[in-house]
XYZ file of C-alpha atoms in Angstrom:
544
model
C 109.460 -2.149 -195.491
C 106.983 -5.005 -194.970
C 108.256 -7.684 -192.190
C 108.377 -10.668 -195.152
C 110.512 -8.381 -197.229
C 112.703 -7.532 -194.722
C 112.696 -11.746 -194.048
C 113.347 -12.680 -197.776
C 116.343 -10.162 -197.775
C 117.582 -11.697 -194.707
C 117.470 -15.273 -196.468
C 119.448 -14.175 -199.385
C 121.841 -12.608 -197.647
C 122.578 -15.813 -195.817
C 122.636 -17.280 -198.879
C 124.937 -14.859 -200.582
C 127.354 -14.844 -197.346
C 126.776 -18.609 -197.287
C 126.435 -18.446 -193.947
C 125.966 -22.346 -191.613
C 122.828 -22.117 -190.292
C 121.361 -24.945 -187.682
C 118.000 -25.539 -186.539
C 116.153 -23.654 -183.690
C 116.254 -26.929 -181.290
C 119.928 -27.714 -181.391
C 121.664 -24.528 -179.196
C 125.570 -24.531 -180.326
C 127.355 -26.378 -177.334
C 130.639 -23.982 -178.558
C 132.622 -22.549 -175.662
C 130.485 -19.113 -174.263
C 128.137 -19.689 -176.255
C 125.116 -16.807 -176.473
C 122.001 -19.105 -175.202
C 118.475 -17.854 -175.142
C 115.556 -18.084 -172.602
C 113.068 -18.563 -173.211
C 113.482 -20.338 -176.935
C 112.388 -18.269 -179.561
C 109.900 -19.619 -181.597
C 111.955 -19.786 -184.984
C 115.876 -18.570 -185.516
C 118.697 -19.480 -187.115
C 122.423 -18.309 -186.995
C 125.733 -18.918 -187.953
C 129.420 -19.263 -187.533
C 130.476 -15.849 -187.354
C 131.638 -13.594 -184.646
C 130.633 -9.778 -184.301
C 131.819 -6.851 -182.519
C 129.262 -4.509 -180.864
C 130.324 -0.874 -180.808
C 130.174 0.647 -177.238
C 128.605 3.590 -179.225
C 125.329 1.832 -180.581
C 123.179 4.374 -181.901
C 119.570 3.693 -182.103
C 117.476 4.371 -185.170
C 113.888 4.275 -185.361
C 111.269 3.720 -187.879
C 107.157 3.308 -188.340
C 104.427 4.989 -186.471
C 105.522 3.730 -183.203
C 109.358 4.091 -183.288
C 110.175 7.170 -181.720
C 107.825 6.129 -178.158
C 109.485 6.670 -175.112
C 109.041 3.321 -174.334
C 111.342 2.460 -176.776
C 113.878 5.005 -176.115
C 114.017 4.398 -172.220
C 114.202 0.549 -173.161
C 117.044 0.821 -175.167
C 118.992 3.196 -172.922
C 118.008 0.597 -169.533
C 119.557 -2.179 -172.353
C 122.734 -0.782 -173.572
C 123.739 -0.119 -169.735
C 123.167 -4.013 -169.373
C 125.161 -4.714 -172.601
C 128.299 -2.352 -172.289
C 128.224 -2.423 -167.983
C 131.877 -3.397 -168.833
C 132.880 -0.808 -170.782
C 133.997 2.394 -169.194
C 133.479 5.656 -170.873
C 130.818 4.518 -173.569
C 129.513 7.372 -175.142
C 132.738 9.471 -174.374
C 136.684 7.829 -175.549
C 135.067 5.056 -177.258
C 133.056 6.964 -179.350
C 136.022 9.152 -180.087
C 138.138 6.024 -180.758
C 135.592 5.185 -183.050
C 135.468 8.456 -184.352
C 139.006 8.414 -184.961
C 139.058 4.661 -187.007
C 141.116 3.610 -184.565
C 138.822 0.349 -184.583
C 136.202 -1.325 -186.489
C 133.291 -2.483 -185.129
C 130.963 -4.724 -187.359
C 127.855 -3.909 -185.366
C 127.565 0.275 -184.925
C 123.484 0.523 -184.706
C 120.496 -1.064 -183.869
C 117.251 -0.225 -186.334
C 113.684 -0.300 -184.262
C 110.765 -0.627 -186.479
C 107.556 -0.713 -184.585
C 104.472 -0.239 -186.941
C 101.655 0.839 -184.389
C 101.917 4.243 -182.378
C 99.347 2.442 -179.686
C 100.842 2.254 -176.502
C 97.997 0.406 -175.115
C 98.855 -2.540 -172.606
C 95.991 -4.899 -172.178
C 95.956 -8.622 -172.490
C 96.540 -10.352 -175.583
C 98.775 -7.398 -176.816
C 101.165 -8.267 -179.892
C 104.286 -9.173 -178.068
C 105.668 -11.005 -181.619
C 109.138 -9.299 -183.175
C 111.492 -10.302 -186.150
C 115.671 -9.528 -184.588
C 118.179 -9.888 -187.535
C 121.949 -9.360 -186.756
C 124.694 -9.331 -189.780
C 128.057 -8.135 -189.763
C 127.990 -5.058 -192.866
C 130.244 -5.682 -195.444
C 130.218 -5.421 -199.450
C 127.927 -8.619 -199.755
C 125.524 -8.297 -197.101
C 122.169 -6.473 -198.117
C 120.596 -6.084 -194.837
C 123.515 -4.812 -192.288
C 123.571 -4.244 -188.545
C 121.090 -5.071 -186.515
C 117.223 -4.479 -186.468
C 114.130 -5.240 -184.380
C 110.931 -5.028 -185.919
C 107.396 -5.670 -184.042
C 103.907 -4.330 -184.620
C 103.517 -2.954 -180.960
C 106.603 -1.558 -178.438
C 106.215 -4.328 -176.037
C 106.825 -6.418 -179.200
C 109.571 -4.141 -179.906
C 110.786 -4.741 -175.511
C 110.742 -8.425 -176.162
C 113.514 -8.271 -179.468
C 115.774 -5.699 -177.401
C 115.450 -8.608 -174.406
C 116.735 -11.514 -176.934
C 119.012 -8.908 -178.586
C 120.731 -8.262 -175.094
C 121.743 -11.931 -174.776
C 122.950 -12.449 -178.043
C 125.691 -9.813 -176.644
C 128.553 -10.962 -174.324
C 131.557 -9.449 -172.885
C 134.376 -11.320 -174.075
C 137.138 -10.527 -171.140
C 140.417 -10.472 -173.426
C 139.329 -8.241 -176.046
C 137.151 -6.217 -173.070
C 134.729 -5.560 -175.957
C 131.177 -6.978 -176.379
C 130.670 -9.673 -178.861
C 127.748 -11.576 -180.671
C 128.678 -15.278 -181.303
C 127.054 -16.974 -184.239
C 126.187 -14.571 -186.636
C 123.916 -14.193 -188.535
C 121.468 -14.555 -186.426
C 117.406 -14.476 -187.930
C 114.551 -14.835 -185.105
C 111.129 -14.849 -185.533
C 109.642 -14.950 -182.147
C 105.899 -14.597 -180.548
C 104.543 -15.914 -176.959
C 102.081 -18.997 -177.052
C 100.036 -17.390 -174.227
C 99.343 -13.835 -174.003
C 99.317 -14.331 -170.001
C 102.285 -15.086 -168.464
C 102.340 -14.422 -164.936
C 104.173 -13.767 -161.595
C 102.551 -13.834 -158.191
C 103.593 -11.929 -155.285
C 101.679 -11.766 -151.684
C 102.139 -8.073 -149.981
C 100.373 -9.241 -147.294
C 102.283 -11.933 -145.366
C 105.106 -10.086 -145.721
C 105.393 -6.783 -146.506
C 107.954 -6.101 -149.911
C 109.108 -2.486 -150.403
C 108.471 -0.486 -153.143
C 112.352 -1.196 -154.624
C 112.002 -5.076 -154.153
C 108.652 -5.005 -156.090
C 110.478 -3.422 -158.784
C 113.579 -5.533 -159.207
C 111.068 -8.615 -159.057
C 109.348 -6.733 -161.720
C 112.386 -5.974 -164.005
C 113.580 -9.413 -163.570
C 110.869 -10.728 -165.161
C 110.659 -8.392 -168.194
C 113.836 -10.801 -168.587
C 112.167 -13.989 -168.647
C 109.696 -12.251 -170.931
C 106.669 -12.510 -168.328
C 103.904 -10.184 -168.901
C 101.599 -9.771 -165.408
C 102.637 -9.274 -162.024
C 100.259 -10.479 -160.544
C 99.245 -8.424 -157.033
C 98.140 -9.924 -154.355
C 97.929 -7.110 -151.858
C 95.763 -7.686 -149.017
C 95.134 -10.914 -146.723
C 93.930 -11.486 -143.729
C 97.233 -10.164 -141.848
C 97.584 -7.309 -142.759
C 95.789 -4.538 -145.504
C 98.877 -2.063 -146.235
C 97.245 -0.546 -149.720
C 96.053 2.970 -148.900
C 91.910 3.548 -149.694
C 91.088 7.054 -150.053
C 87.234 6.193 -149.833
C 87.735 4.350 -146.644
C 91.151 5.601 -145.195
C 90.887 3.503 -141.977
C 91.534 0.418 -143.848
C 95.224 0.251 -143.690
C 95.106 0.567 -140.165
C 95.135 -3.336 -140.833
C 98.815 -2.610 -141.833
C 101.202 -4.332 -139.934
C 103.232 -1.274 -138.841
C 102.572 2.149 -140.106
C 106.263 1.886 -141.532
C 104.938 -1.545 -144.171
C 102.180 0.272 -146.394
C 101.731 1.387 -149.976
C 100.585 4.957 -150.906
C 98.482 5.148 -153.907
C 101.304 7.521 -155.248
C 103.317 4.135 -154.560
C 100.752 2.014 -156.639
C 100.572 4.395 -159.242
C 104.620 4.203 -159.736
C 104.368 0.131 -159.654
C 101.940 0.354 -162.383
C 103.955 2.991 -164.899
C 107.118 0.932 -164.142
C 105.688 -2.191 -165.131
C 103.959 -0.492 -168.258
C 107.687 0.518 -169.555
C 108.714 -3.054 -169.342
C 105.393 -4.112 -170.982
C 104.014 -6.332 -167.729
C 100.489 -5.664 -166.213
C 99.420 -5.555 -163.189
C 96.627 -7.455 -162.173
C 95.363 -6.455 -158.291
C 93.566 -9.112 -156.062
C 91.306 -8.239 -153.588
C 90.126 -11.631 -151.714
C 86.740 -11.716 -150.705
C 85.107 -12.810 -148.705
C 87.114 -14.708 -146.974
C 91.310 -14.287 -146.346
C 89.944 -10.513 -144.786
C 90.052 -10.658 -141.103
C 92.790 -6.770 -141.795
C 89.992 -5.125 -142.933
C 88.333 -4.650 -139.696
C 90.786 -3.380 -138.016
C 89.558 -0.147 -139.486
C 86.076 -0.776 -139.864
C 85.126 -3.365 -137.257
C 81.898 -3.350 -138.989
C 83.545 -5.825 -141.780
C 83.473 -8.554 -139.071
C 80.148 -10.631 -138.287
C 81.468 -10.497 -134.761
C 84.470 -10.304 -132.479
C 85.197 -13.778 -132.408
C 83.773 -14.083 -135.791
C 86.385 -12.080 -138.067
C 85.744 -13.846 -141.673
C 84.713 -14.575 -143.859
C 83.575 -10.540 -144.219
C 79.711 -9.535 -142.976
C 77.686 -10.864 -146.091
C 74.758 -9.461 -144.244
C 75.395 -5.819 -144.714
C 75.477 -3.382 -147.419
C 78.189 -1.272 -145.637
C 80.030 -4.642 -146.654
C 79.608 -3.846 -150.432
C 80.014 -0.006 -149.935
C 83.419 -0.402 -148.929
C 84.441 -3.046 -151.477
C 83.079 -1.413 -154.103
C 84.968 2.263 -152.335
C 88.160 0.562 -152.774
C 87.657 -1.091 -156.102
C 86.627 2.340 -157.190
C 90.092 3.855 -155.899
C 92.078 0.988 -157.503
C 90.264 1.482 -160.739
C 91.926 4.830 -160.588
C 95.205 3.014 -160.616
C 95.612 -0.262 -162.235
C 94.657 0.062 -166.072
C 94.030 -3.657 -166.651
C 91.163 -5.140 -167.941
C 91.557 -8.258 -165.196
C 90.810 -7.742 -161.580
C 91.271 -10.669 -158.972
C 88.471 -10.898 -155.926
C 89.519 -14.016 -154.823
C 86.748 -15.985 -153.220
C 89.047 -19.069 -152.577
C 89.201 -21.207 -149.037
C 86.171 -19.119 -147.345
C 85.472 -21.333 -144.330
C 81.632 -20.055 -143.924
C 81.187 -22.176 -140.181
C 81.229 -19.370 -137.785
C 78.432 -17.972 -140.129
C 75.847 -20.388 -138.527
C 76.517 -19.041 -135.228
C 76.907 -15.843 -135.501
C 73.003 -14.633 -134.279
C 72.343 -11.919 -137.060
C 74.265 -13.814 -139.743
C 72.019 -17.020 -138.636
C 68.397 -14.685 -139.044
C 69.519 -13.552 -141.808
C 70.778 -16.715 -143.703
C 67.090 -18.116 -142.368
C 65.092 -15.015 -143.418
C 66.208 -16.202 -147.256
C 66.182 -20.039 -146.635
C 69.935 -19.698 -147.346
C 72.422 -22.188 -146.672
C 76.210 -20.653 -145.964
C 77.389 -22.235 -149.261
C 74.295 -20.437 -150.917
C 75.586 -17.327 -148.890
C 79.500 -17.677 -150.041
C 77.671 -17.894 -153.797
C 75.901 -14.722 -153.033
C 78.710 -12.966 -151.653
C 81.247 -13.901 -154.544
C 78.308 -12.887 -157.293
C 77.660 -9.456 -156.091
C 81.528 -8.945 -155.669
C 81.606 -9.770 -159.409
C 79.145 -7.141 -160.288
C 80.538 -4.647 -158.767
C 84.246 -5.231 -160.809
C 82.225 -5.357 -163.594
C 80.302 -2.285 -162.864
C 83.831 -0.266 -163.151
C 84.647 -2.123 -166.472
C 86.454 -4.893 -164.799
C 86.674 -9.040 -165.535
C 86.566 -10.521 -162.843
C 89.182 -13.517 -161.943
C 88.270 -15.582 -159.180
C 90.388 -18.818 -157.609
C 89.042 -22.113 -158.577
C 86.635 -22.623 -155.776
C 84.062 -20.081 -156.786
C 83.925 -22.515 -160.455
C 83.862 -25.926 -158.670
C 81.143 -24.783 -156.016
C 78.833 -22.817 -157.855
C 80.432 -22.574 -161.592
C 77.085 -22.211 -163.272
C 76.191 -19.508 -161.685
C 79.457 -17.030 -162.110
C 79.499 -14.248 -164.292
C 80.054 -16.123 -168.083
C 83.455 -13.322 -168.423
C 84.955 -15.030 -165.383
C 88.345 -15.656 -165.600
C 88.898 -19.138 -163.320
C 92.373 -19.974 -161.892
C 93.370 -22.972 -161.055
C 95.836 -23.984 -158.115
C 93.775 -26.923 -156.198
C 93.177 -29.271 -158.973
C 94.838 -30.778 -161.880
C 91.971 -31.091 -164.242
C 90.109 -27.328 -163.265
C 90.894 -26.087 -166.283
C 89.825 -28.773 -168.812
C 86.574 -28.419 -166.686
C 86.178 -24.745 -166.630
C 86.816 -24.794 -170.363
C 84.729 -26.999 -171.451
C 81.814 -25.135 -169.837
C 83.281 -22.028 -171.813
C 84.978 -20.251 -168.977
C 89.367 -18.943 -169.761
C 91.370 -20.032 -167.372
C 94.926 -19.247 -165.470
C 97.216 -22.487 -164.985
C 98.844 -21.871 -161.810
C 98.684 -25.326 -160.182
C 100.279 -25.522 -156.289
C 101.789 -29.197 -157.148
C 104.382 -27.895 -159.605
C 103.639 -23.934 -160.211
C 103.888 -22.718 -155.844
C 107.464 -21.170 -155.748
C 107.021 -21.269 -151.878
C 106.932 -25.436 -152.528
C 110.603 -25.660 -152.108
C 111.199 -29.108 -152.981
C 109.734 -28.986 -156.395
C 112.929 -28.869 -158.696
C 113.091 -27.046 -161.726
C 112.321 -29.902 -163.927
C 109.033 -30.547 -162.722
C 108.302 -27.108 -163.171
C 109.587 -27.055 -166.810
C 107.378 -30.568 -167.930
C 104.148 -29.191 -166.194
C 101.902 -28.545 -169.156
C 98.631 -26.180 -168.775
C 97.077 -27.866 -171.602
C 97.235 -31.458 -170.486
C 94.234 -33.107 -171.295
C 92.900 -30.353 -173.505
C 92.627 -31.756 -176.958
C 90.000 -28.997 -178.738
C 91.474 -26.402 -180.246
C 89.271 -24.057 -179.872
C 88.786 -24.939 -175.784
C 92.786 -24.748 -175.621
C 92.629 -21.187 -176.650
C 90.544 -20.586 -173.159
C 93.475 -21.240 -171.312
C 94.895 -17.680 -171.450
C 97.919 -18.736 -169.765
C 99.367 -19.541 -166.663
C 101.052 -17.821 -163.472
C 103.619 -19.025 -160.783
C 102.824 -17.514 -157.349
C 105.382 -16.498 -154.661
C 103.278 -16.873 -151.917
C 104.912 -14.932 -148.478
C 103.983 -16.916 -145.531
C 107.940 -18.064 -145.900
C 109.150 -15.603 -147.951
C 109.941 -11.665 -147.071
C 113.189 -9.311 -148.771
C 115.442 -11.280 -147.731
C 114.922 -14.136 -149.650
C 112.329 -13.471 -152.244
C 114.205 -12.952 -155.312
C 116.469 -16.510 -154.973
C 112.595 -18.210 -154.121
C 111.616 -16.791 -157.407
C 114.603 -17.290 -159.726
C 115.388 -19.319 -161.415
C 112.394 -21.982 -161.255
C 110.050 -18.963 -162.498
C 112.320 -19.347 -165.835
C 111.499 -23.051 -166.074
C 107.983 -22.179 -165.805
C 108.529 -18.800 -168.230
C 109.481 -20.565 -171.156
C 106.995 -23.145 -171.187
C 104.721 -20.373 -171.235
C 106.691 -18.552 -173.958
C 108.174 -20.756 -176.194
C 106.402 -23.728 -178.847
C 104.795 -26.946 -177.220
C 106.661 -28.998 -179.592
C 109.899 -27.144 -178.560
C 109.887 -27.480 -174.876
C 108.244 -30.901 -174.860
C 110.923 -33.222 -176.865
C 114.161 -34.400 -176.087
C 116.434 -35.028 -173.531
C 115.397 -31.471 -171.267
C 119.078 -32.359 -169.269
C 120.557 -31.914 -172.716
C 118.288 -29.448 -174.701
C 117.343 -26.761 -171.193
C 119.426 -27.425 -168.525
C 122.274 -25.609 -169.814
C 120.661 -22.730 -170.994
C 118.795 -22.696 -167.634
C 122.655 -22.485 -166.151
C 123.116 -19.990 -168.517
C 119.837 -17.846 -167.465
C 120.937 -18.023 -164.035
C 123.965 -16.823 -164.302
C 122.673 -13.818 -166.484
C 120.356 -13.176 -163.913
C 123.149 -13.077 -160.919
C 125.214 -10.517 -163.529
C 122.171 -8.195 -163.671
C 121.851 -8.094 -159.882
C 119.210 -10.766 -159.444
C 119.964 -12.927 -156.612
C 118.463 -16.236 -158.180
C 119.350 -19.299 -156.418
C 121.608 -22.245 -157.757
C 119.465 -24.081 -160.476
C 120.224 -27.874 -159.134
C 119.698 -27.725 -155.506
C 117.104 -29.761 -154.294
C 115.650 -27.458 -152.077
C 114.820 -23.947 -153.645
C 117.021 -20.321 -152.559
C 119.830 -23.091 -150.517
C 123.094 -21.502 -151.391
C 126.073 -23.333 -152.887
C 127.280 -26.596 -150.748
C 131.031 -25.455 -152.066
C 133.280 -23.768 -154.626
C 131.993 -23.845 -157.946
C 131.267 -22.548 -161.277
C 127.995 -20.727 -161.562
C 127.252 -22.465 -164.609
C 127.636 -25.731 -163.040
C 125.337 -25.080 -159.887
């Protein structure tokens, strides 16, 4: 059945049930009320309330239905749905069996259309979620998810999961509301999360609970950054002295490791974009290849002079292309301080020997970096720098992102390069005193009026940088200003950008939070002034 069918049978079953729908801006403020984050981008509902059956079945439909994907999704899901109810599956299902009770909501209906399991960027992340109670004069009953791809299909069985909530005196799981209709789709197709490896190293556990909290928040690209100039814990088969730049041999990641970080992230539909900075933020490398350094007291930016340089980036981009299946690779190239350059003797001959300046060196070294990603069928992304010193001359696939200046990306745009939003004033989780809503009014497309240039801005990314940041407090650094920053990413312009946002977000943002603490996410209260702080006194999680 064709998604606009399936819509117009919707309607007229709202119609028949005459059902009191309101508008997709105005959340009900009615007591437990089932918020959403991030907004979709159309629903409606009503006045009804539904039981959910601790023995939801799961049907499937279309070409793409029966994936694993889906299957594993909706098994991690109803564990977060019924985590209240004891024995689901077993006595309830018996009960059920029995008649001793009713339930108005006994299956969920998947239709996904395409049998591609494909995760690249751009994927179609849209779905249609419709929830009715069954009776003699509804025509579409239960509860169904239809998207074109699985991760569409992931993102319905997100919103369908908090439409559901445990109601404590009837200890049975309820949707408030109904009927609820949703048409949703992102507004960017990248929606990212930056963590740094390297400052501090984050076990393999941590990196996936950061990872499955943001399948919540609906963001689609962790974002990697796995090497700095501390330390290099990523194993490199083609040069397996490199993470001798580890910072203990107790902090590193086996490519078995990598390999798991990328499947888990593919069945929660998030990629995982790599970095690799070069050439500078690399002093690690030579702690294994001493070679890498122009000198001893010269440690970066890397030796631009030698080919053994290349060889061994283009070694380990050749072992991560073994790995990480998406088409955007990061190299970096951002705060490369080229002074010690002029006085390093065979850096100085050589710069000379090509009437090279350092800055024409840096240029050099950042171009032949790019050809080498794109050599192994990557795009290259490279930080803002590389655009504003030598822009002209990158690679015309370059991905630019922003985090220096405000107005990079109307720049890089309008010279036809995409671009990543990710600026430090408002986007830097590590910035502690930014509150959330100065991340929720930051706009990437400020000042981009063209249509056709505001479709270069693929998206933007928040970055958990980890000079300040290790296990310990990652996850309440992260959560729940990443949210803020999720939806604006997610949901319409003109939904996130009128209105009173103390009146239309901040309570679902309380809400979010507190989902996020129920699922085992340790995000930090939402109104502190200074990010992860913990509660000044007693209080309501909704109210912090």
């Amino acid at each position: 059945m064709s998604p606009n069918l399936l819509s117009l049978l919707f309607l007229l079953m709202i119609f028949i049930s005459l059902s009191i729908t309101s508008s997709l801006s105005t959340p009900s403020p009615a007591d437990s009320p089932p918020y959403l984050w991030p907004l979709p981008a159309e629903f409606s509902f009503g006045n009804e309330t539904l039981s959910v059956d601790p023995a939801l079945t799961l049907s499937v439909a279309g070409n793409g239905g029966g994936s694993p994907i889906v299957r594993a999704a909706f098994d991690r899901y109803m564990g977060i749905i019924f985590k209240h109810a004891s024995g689901r599956g077993s006595l309830l299902a018996r009960i059920r069996f029995l008649r001793m009770v009713e339930y108005d909501i006994t299956s969920l209906k998947i239709v996904v259309h395409s049998d591609s399991e494909e995760l690249q960027l751009g994927v179609d992340e849209s779905y249609t979620l419709m929830v009715s109670k069954k009776n003699e004069q509804s025509i579409v009953g239960a509860a169904t998810i239809e998207a074109n791809t699985v991760y569409g299909a992931l993102r319905g069985l997100e919103t369908f999961s908090q439409l559901c909530a445990f109601d404590y005196l009837t200890k049975s799981v309820q949707i408030y509301k109904a009927p609820w209709y949703i048409q949703d789709k992102p507004r960017f197709g990248y929606r990212g999360l930056l963590i740094d490896t390297s400052r501090h190293f984050l076990p393999i556990d941590v990196i996936k609970q950061i990872i499955e909290s943001m399948s919540f928040a609906k963001l689609n690209v962790l974002h990697w950054h796995i090497v700095d100039e501390q330390s290099f814990p990523f194993e490199t088969p083609t040069y397996p002295n490199l993470w001798k730049g580890a910072y203990s041999r107790w902090e590193r990641y086996t490519v078995e490791d990598a390999s798991e970080i990328v499947r888990f992230a593919k069945m929660r539909g998030i990629n995982v974009m790599a970095e690799v900075d070069v050439p500078g933020h690399a002093e690690s490398w030579g702690t294994g290849y001493p070679d890498l350094w122009p000198s001893l007291s010269c440690r970066e930016p890397l030796d631009v002079t030698k080919n053994f340089t290349f060889d061994v980036i283009s070694g380990i981009l050749a072992d991560m292309r073994k790995i990480f299946p998406f088409e955007l690779f990061h190299l970096g190239g951002d705060e490369v301080n080229t002074d010690c350059w002029k006085n390093t003797t065979h850096v100085k001959e050589w710069l000379q020997g090509r009437n090279f300046t350092t800055k024409d060196a840096y240029k050099y070294f950042v171009l032949r970096a790019q050809q080498i990603a794109i050599s192994k069928n990557w795009t290259p992304v490279n930080w803002e720098e590389t655009f504003s010193s030598f822009g002209k001359d990158l690679d015309p696939r370059t991905v630019i992102q922003n985090w220096l200046v405000s107005d990079i990306c109307q720049k890089a745009v309008a010279k036809g390069f995409r671009c990543i939003f990710s600026n430090q004033g408002y986007w830097y989780l590590d910035h502690l005193d930014v509150p959330w809503d100065k991340v929720y009014n930051t706009e990437p497309l400020n000042g981009i009026e063209d249509p056709s240039l505001q479709k270069l801005v693929i998206g933007g990314e928040v970055c958990m940088w980890g000079e300040t940041a290790d296990t310990s407090v990652v996850l309440q650094t992260i959560w729940p200003r990443a949210a803020a920053a999720a939806e604006r990413m997610w949901s319409t312009r003109e939904a996130v950008s009128k209105g009173n946002i103390t009146l239309t977000a901040l309570p679902r943002l309380h809400y979010f939070r507190c989902l996020l603490n129920n699922r085992g996410v340790p995000a930090a209260p939402v109104d502190n002034f200074y990010a992860r702080r913990p509660p000044s006194g007693p209080g309501s999680c909704y109210a912090q």
